Tab-separated table of C-alpha atoms in Angstrom:
chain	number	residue	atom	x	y	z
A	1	UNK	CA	-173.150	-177.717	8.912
A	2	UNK	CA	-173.407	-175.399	12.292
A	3	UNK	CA	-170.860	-173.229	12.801
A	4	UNK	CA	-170.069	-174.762	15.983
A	5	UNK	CA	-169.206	-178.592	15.122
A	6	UNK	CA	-171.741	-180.929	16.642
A	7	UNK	CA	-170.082	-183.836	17.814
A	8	UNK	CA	-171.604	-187.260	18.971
A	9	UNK	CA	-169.398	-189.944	21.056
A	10	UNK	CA	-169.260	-193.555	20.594
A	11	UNK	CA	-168.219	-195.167	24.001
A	12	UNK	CA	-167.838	-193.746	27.166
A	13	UNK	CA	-165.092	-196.452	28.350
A	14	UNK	CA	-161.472	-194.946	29.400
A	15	UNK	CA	-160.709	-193.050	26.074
A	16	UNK	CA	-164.274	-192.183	25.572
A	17	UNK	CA	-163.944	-190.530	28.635
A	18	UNK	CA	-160.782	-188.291	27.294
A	19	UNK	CA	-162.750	-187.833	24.138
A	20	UNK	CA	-165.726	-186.297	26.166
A	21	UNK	CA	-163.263	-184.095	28.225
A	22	UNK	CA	-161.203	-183.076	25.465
A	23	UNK	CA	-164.236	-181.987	22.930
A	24	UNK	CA	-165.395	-180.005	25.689
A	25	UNK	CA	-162.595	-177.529	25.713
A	26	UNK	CA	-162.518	-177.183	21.686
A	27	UNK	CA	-163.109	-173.851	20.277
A	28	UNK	CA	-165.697	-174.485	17.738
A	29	UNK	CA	-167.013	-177.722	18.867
A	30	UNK	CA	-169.205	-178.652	21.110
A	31	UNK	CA	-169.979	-182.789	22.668
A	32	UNK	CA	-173.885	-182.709	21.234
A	33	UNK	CA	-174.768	-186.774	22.180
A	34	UNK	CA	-173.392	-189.457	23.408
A	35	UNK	CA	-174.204	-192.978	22.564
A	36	UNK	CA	-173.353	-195.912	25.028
A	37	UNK	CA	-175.864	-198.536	26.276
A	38	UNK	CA	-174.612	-197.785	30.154
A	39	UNK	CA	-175.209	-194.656	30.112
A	40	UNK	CA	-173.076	-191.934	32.081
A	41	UNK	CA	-172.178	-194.365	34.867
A	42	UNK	CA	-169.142	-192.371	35.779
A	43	UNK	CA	-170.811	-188.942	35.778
A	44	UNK	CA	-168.126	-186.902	33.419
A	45	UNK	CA	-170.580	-185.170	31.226
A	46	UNK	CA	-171.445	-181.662	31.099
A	47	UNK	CA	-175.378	-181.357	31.689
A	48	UNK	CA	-177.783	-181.133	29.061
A	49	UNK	CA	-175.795	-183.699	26.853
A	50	UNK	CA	-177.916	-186.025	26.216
A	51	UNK	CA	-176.940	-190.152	26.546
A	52	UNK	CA	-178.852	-192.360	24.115
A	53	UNK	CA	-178.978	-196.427	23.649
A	54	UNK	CA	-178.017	-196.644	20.105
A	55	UNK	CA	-175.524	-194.947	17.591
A	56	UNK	CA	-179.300	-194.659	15.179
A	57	UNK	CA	-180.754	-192.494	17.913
A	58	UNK	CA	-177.118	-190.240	18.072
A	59	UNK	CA	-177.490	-189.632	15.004
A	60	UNK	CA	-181.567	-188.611	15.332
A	61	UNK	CA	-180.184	-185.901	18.231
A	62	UNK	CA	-178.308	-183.972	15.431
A	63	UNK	CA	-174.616	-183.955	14.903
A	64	UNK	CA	-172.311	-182.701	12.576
A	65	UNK	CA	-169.686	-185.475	13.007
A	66	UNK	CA	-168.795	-188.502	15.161
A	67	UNK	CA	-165.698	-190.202	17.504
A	68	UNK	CA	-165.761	-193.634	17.687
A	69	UNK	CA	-164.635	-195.126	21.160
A	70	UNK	CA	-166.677	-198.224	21.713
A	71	UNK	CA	-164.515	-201.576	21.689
A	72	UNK	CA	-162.743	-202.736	18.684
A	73	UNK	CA	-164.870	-205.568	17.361
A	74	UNK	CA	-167.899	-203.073	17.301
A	75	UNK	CA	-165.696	-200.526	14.927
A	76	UNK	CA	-167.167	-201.706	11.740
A	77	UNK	CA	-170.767	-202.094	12.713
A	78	UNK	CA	-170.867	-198.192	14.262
A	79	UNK	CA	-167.999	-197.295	11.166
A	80	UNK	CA	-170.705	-198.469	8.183
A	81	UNK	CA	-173.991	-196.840	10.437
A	82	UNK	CA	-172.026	-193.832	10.043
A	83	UNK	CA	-170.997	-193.575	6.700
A	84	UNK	CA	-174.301	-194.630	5.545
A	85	UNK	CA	-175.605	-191.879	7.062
A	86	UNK	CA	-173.186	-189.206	5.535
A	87	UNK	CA	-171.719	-188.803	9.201
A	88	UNK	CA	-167.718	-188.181	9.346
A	89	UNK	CA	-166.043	-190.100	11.877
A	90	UNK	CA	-162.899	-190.109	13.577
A	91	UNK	CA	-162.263	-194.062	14.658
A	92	UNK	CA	-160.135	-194.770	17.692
A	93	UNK	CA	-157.048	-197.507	16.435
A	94	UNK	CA	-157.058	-200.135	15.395
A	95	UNK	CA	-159.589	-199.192	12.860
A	96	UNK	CA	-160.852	-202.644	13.185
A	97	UNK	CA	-160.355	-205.710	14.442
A	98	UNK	CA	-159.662	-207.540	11.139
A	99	UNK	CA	-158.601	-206.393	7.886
A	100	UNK	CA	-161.553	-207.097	6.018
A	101	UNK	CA	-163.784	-205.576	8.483
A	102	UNK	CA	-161.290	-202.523	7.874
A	103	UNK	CA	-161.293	-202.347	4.438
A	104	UNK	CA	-165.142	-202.778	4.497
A	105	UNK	CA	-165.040	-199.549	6.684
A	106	UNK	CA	-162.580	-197.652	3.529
A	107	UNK	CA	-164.612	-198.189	0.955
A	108	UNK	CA	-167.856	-197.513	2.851
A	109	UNK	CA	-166.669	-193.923	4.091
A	110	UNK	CA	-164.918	-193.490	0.650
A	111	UNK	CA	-168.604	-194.337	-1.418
A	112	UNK	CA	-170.416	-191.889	1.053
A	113	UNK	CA	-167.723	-188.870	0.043
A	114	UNK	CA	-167.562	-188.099	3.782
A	115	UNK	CA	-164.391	-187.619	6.246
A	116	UNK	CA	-163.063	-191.055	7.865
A	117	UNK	CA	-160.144	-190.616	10.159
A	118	UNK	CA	-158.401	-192.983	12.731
A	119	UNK	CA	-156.982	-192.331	16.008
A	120	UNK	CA	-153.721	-192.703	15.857
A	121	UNK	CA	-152.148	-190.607	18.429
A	122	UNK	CA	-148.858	-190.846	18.721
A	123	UNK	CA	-148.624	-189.208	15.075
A	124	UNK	CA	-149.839	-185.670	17.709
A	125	UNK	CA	-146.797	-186.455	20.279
A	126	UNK	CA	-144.724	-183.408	20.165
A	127	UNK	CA	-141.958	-185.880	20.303
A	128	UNK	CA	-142.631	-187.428	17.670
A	129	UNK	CA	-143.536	-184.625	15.714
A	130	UNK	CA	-139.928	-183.367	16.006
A	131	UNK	CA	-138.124	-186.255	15.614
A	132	UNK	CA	-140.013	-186.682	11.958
A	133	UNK	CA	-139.346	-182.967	11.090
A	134	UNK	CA	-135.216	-183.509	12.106
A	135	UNK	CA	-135.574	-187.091	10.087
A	136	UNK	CA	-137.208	-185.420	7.104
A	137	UNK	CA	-134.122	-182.496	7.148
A	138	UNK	CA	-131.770	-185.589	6.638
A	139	UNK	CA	-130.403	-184.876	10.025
A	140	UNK	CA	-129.497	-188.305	10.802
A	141	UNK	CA	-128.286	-189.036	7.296
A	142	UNK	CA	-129.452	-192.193	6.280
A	143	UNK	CA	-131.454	-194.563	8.728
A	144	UNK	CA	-130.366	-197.639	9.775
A	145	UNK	CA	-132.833	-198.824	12.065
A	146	UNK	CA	-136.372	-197.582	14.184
A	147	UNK	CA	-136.601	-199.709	17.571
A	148	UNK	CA	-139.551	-199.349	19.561
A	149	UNK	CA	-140.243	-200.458	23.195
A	150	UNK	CA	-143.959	-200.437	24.278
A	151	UNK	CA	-144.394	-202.208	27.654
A	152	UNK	CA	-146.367	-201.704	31.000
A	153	UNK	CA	-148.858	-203.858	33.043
A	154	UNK	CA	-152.277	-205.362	31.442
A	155	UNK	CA	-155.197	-202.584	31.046
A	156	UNK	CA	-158.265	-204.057	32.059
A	157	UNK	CA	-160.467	-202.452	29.426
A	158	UNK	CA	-158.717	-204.539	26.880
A	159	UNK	CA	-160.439	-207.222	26.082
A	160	UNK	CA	-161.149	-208.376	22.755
A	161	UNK	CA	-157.442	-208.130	21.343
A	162	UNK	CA	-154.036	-208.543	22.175
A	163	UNK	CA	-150.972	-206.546	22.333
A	164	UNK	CA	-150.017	-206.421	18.595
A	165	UNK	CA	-153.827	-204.980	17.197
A	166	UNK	CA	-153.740	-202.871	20.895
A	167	UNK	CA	-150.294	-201.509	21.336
A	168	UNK	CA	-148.000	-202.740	18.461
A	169	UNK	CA	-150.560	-200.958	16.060
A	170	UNK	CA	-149.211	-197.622	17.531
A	171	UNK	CA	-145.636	-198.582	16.866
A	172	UNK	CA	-146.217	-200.116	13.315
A	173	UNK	CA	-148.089	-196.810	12.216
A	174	UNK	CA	-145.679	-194.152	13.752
A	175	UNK	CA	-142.802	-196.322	12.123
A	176	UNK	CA	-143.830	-195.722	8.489
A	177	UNK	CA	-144.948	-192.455	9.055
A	178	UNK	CA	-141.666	-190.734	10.753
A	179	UNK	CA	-139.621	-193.359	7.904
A	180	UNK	CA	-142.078	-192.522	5.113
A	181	UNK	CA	-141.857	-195.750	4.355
A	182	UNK	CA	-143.724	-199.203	4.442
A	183	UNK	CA	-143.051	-202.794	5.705
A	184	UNK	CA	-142.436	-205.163	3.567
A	185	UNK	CA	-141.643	-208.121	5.728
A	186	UNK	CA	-141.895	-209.549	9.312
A	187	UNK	CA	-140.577	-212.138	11.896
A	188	UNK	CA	-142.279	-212.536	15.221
A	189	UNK	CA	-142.468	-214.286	18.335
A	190	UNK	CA	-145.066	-213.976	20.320
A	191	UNK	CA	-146.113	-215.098	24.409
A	192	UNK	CA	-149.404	-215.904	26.126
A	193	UNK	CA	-148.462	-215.575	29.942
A	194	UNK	CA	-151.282	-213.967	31.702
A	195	UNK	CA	-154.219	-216.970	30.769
A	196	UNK	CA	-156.126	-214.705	28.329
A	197	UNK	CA	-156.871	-215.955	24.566
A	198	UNK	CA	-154.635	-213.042	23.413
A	199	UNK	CA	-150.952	-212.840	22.905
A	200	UNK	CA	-149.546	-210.477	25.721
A	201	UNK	CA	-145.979	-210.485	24.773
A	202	UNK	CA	-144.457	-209.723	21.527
A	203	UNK	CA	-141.495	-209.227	19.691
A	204	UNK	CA	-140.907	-208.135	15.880
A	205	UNK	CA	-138.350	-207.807	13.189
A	206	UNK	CA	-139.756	-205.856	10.276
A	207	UNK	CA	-138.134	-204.696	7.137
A	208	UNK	CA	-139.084	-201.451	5.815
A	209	UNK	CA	-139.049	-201.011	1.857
A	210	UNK	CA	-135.656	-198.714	1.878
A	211	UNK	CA	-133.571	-201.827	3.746
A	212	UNK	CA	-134.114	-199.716	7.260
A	213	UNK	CA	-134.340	-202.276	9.873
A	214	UNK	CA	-137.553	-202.279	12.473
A	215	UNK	CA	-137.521	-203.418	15.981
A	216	UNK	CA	-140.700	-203.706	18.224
A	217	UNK	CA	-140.725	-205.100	22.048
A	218	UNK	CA	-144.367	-204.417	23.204
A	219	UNK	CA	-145.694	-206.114	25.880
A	220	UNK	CA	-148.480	-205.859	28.852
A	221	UNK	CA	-146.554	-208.208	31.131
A	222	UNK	CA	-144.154	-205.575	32.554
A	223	UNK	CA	-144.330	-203.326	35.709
A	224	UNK	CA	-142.216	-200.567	33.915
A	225	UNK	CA	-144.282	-198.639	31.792
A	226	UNK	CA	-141.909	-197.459	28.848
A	227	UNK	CA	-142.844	-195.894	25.355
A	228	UNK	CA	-139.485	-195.276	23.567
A	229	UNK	CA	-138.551	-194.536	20.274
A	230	UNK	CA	-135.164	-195.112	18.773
A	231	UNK	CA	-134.025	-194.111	15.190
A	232	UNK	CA	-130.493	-195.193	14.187
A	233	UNK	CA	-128.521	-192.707	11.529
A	234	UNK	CA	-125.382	-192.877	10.495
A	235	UNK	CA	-124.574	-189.446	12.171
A	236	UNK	CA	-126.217	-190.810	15.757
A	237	UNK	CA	-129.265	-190.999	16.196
A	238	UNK	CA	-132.790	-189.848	18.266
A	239	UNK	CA	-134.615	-190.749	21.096
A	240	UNK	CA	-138.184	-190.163	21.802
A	241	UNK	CA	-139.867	-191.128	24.861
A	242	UNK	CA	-143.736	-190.304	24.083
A	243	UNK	CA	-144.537	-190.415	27.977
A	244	UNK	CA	-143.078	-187.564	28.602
A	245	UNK	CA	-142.970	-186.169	25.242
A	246	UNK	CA	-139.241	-185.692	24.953
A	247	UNK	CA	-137.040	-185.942	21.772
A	248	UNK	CA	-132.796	-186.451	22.715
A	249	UNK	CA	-130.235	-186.326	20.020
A	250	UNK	CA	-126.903	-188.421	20.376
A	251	UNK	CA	-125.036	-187.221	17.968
A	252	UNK	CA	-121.767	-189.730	16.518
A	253	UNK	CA	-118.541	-187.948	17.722
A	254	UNK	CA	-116.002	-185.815	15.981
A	255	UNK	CA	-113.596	-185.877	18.673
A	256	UNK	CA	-111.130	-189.447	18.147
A	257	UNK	CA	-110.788	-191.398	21.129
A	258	UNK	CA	-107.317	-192.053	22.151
A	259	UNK	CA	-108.142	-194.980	24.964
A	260	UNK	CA	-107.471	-197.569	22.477
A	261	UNK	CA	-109.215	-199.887	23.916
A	262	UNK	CA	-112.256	-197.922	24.905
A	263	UNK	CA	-112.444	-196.997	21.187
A	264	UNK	CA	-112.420	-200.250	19.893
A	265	UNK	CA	-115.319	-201.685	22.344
A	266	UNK	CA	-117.336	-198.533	21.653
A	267	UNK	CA	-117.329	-198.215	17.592
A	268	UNK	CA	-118.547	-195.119	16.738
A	269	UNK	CA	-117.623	-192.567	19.264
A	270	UNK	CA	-119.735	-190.363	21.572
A	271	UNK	CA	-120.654	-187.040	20.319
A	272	UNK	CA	-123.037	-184.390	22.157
A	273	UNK	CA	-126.423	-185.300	23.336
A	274	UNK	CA	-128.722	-182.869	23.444
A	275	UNK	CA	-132.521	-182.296	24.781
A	276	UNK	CA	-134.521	-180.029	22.645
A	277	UNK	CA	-137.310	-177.640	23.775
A	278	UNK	CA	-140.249	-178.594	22.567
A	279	UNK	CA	-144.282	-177.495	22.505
A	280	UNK	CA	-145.940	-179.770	24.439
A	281	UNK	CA	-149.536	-179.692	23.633
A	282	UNK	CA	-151.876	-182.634	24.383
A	283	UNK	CA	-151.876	-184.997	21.568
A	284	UNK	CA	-155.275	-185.601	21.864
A	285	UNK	CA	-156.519	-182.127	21.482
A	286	UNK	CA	-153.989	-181.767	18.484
A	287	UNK	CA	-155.777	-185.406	17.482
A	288	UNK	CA	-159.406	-183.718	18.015
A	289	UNK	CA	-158.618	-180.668	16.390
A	290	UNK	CA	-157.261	-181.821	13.302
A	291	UNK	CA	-160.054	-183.747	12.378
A	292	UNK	CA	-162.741	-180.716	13.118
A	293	UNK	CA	-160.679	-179.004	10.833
A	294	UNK	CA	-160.885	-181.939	7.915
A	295	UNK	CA	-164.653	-182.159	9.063
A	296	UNK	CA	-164.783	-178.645	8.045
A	297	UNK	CA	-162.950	-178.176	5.396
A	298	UNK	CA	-162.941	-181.767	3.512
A	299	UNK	CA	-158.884	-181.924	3.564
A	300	UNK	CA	-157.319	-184.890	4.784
A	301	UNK	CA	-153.307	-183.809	5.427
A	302	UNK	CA	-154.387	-183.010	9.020
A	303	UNK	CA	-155.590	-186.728	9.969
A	304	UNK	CA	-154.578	-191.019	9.491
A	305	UNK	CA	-156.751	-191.854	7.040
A	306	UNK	CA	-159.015	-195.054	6.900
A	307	UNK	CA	-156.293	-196.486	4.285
A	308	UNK	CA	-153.021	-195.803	6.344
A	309	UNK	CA	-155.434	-197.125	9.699
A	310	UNK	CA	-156.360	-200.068	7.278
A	311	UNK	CA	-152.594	-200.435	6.294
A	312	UNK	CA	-151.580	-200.944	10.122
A	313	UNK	CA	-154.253	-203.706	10.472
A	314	UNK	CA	-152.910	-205.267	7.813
A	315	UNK	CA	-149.158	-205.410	9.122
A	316	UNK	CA	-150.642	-206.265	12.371
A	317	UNK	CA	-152.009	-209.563	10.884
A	318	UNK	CA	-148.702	-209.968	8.779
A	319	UNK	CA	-146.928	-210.078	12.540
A	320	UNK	CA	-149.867	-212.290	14.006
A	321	UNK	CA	-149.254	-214.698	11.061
A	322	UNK	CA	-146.042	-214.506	11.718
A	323	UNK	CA	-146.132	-215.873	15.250
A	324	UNK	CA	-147.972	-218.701	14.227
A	325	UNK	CA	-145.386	-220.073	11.001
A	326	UNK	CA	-142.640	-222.342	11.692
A	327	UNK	CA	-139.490	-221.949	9.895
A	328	UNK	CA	-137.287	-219.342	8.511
A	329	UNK	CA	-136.750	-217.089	6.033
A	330	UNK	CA	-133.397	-216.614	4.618
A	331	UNK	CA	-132.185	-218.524	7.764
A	332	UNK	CA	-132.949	-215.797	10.105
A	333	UNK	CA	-134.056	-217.602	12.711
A	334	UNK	CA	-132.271	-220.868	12.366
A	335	UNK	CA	-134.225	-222.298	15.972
A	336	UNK	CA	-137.916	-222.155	15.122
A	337	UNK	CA	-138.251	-218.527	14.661
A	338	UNK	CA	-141.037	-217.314	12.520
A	339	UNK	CA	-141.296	-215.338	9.494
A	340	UNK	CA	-144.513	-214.185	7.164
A	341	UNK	CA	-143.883	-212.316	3.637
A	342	UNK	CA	-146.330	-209.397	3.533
A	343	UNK	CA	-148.668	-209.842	0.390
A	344	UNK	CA	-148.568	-207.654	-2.649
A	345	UNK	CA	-151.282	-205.531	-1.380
A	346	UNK	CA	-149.635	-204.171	1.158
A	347	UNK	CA	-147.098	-202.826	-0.990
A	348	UNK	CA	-149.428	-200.967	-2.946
A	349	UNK	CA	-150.323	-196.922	-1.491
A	350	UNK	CA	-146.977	-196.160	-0.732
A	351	UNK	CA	-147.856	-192.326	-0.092
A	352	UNK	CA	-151.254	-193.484	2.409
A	353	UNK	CA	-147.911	-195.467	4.386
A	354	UNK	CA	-146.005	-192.876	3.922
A	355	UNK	CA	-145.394	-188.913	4.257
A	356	UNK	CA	-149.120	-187.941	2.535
């Protein structure tokens, strides 16, 4: 392996694009091909880097590692080319657009002995960061509840998935890993409003395997763009909006209320909120960087590995399922709502869910 990390591209669609730019500020790394039938068509690559037809002929120019940006449905094809040719790869999320094809992509990178990683990267938000640091102090005591709002208008480049494998993937992933723990059941309702074969509307109920409640409105129907998360303590709880990468703490108050009836409509009382300071680096060059360094050094801790990117996909299709079953669970939906059990193997690799 050079000394300077080689890297070849997959995909030079919107976050191809921010894969190219980023990879071209890395210290140690340099953007060595690029494979993508189109070619450069928007003109953001640095001369001399060559543009090739096919992920075979990337491969042929000499690189030490790959990121995969090409649509979803053509991550396991590129995933296995890879692997079978030693190649690490990071894999932009979902890992793939159905489980099998995911778990195909697992063992293949896990046979070859080389690095697979996923791009998950909302596990680089400084927000996020810190909120999962103050959860794993015990700051918040013990959590009742992670509720997640991911909404905005319909990005064109989507096109062959819908909002739960696109967005809710993000939300189901960052869930177990600031919990460190896994889902073990989900309700769901979904929405097709915009004429597409997708869902573009969800909402979830999830439980998580230590009782704590999950919550997930994600949608592409909305003119508000709004990426908020909100974990419930019983000493207050925290408030992350990854868009602008900050992390609020409401703490529950000391001070007793003495409006009596202003206490009794508000439960727990207000405490002080407070804003912390926090490095704000761009995820993706934290994303990038971490996985030059597992390229380099063969250590994982840095990265989402295939098996927690394959354990998303997996709770994905759990919520999917669940939009389609009529019925109820333990009467929690006594109208129609719909509920799907998560099978046994996704209860299995509770440290790939959660902290590892």
């Amino acid at each position: 392996m050079s000394e300077v990390l080689r890297v070849g591209l997959v995909g030079l669609g919107a976050m191809g694009r921010n894969h190219a730019r980023v990879v071209g500020r890395l210290d140690g790394a340099r953007l060595a091909a690029v494979a993508d039938p189109a070619g450069d068509v928007h003109g953001v690559l640095p001369a001399g880097v060559p543009v090739v037809g096919s992920v075979r002929e990337m491969i042929a120019a000499g690189i030490d590692c790959a990121v995969v940006a090409c649509p979803t449905f053509l991550h396991e094809r590129v995933g296995l080319e890879l692997a079978a040719a030693g190649v690490p790869a990071l894999i932009e999320k979902p890992l793939a657009h159905e489980a099998p094809a995911a778990r195909r992509l697992v063992d293949a990178f896990e046979a070859a002995g080389v690095v697979g990683a996923v791009g998950h990267i909302e596990r680089c938000n400084p927000a996020l960061r810190a909120l999962r640091a103050r959860l794993e102090a015990g700051e918040l005591g013990t959590v009742f509840q992670v509720v997640t709002r991911r909404q905005g208008p319909f990005p064109n480049r989507i096109a062959d998935v819908g909002v739960v494998k696109d967005l809710a993937t993000h939300d189901i992933d960052l869930t177990a890993w600031v919990t460190g723990q896994e889902y073990t059941w989900v309700a769901a309702r979904a929405a097709h409003r915009s004429g597409r074969e997708h869902e573009d509307l969800v909402a979830v109920v999830g439980e998580l395997s230590d009782g704590t409640v999950a919550n997930h409105l994600v949608n592409w129907l909305s003119p508000l763009k709004e990426r908020v998360v909100i974990v419930t303590g019983d000493r207050g709880c925290l408030v992350a909006d990854t868009l602008t990468a900050d992390l609020t703490y409401y703490a529950n108050g000391s001070v007793p209320t003495q409006w009596e009836a202003l206490s009794a409509f508000r439960g727990v009382s207000e405490g002080d909120m407070v804003r912390y300071a926090l490095q704000k680096r761009e995820p993706l060059v934290v994303e990038l960087e971490g996985f030059c360094e597992a390229v380099r050094t063969g250590v994982t801790e840095g990265v989402v590995t295939l098996r927690q990117g394959l354990r998303a996909v997996e709770v994905a299709e759990g919520v999917i399922a669940a939009t389609k079953v009529s019925g109820t669970r333990d009467s929690l939906a006594p109208r129609g709502g719909a509920a799907y059990q998560q099978s046994p193997a996704l209860l299995t690799g509770r440290e790939e869910v959660g902290r590892g």
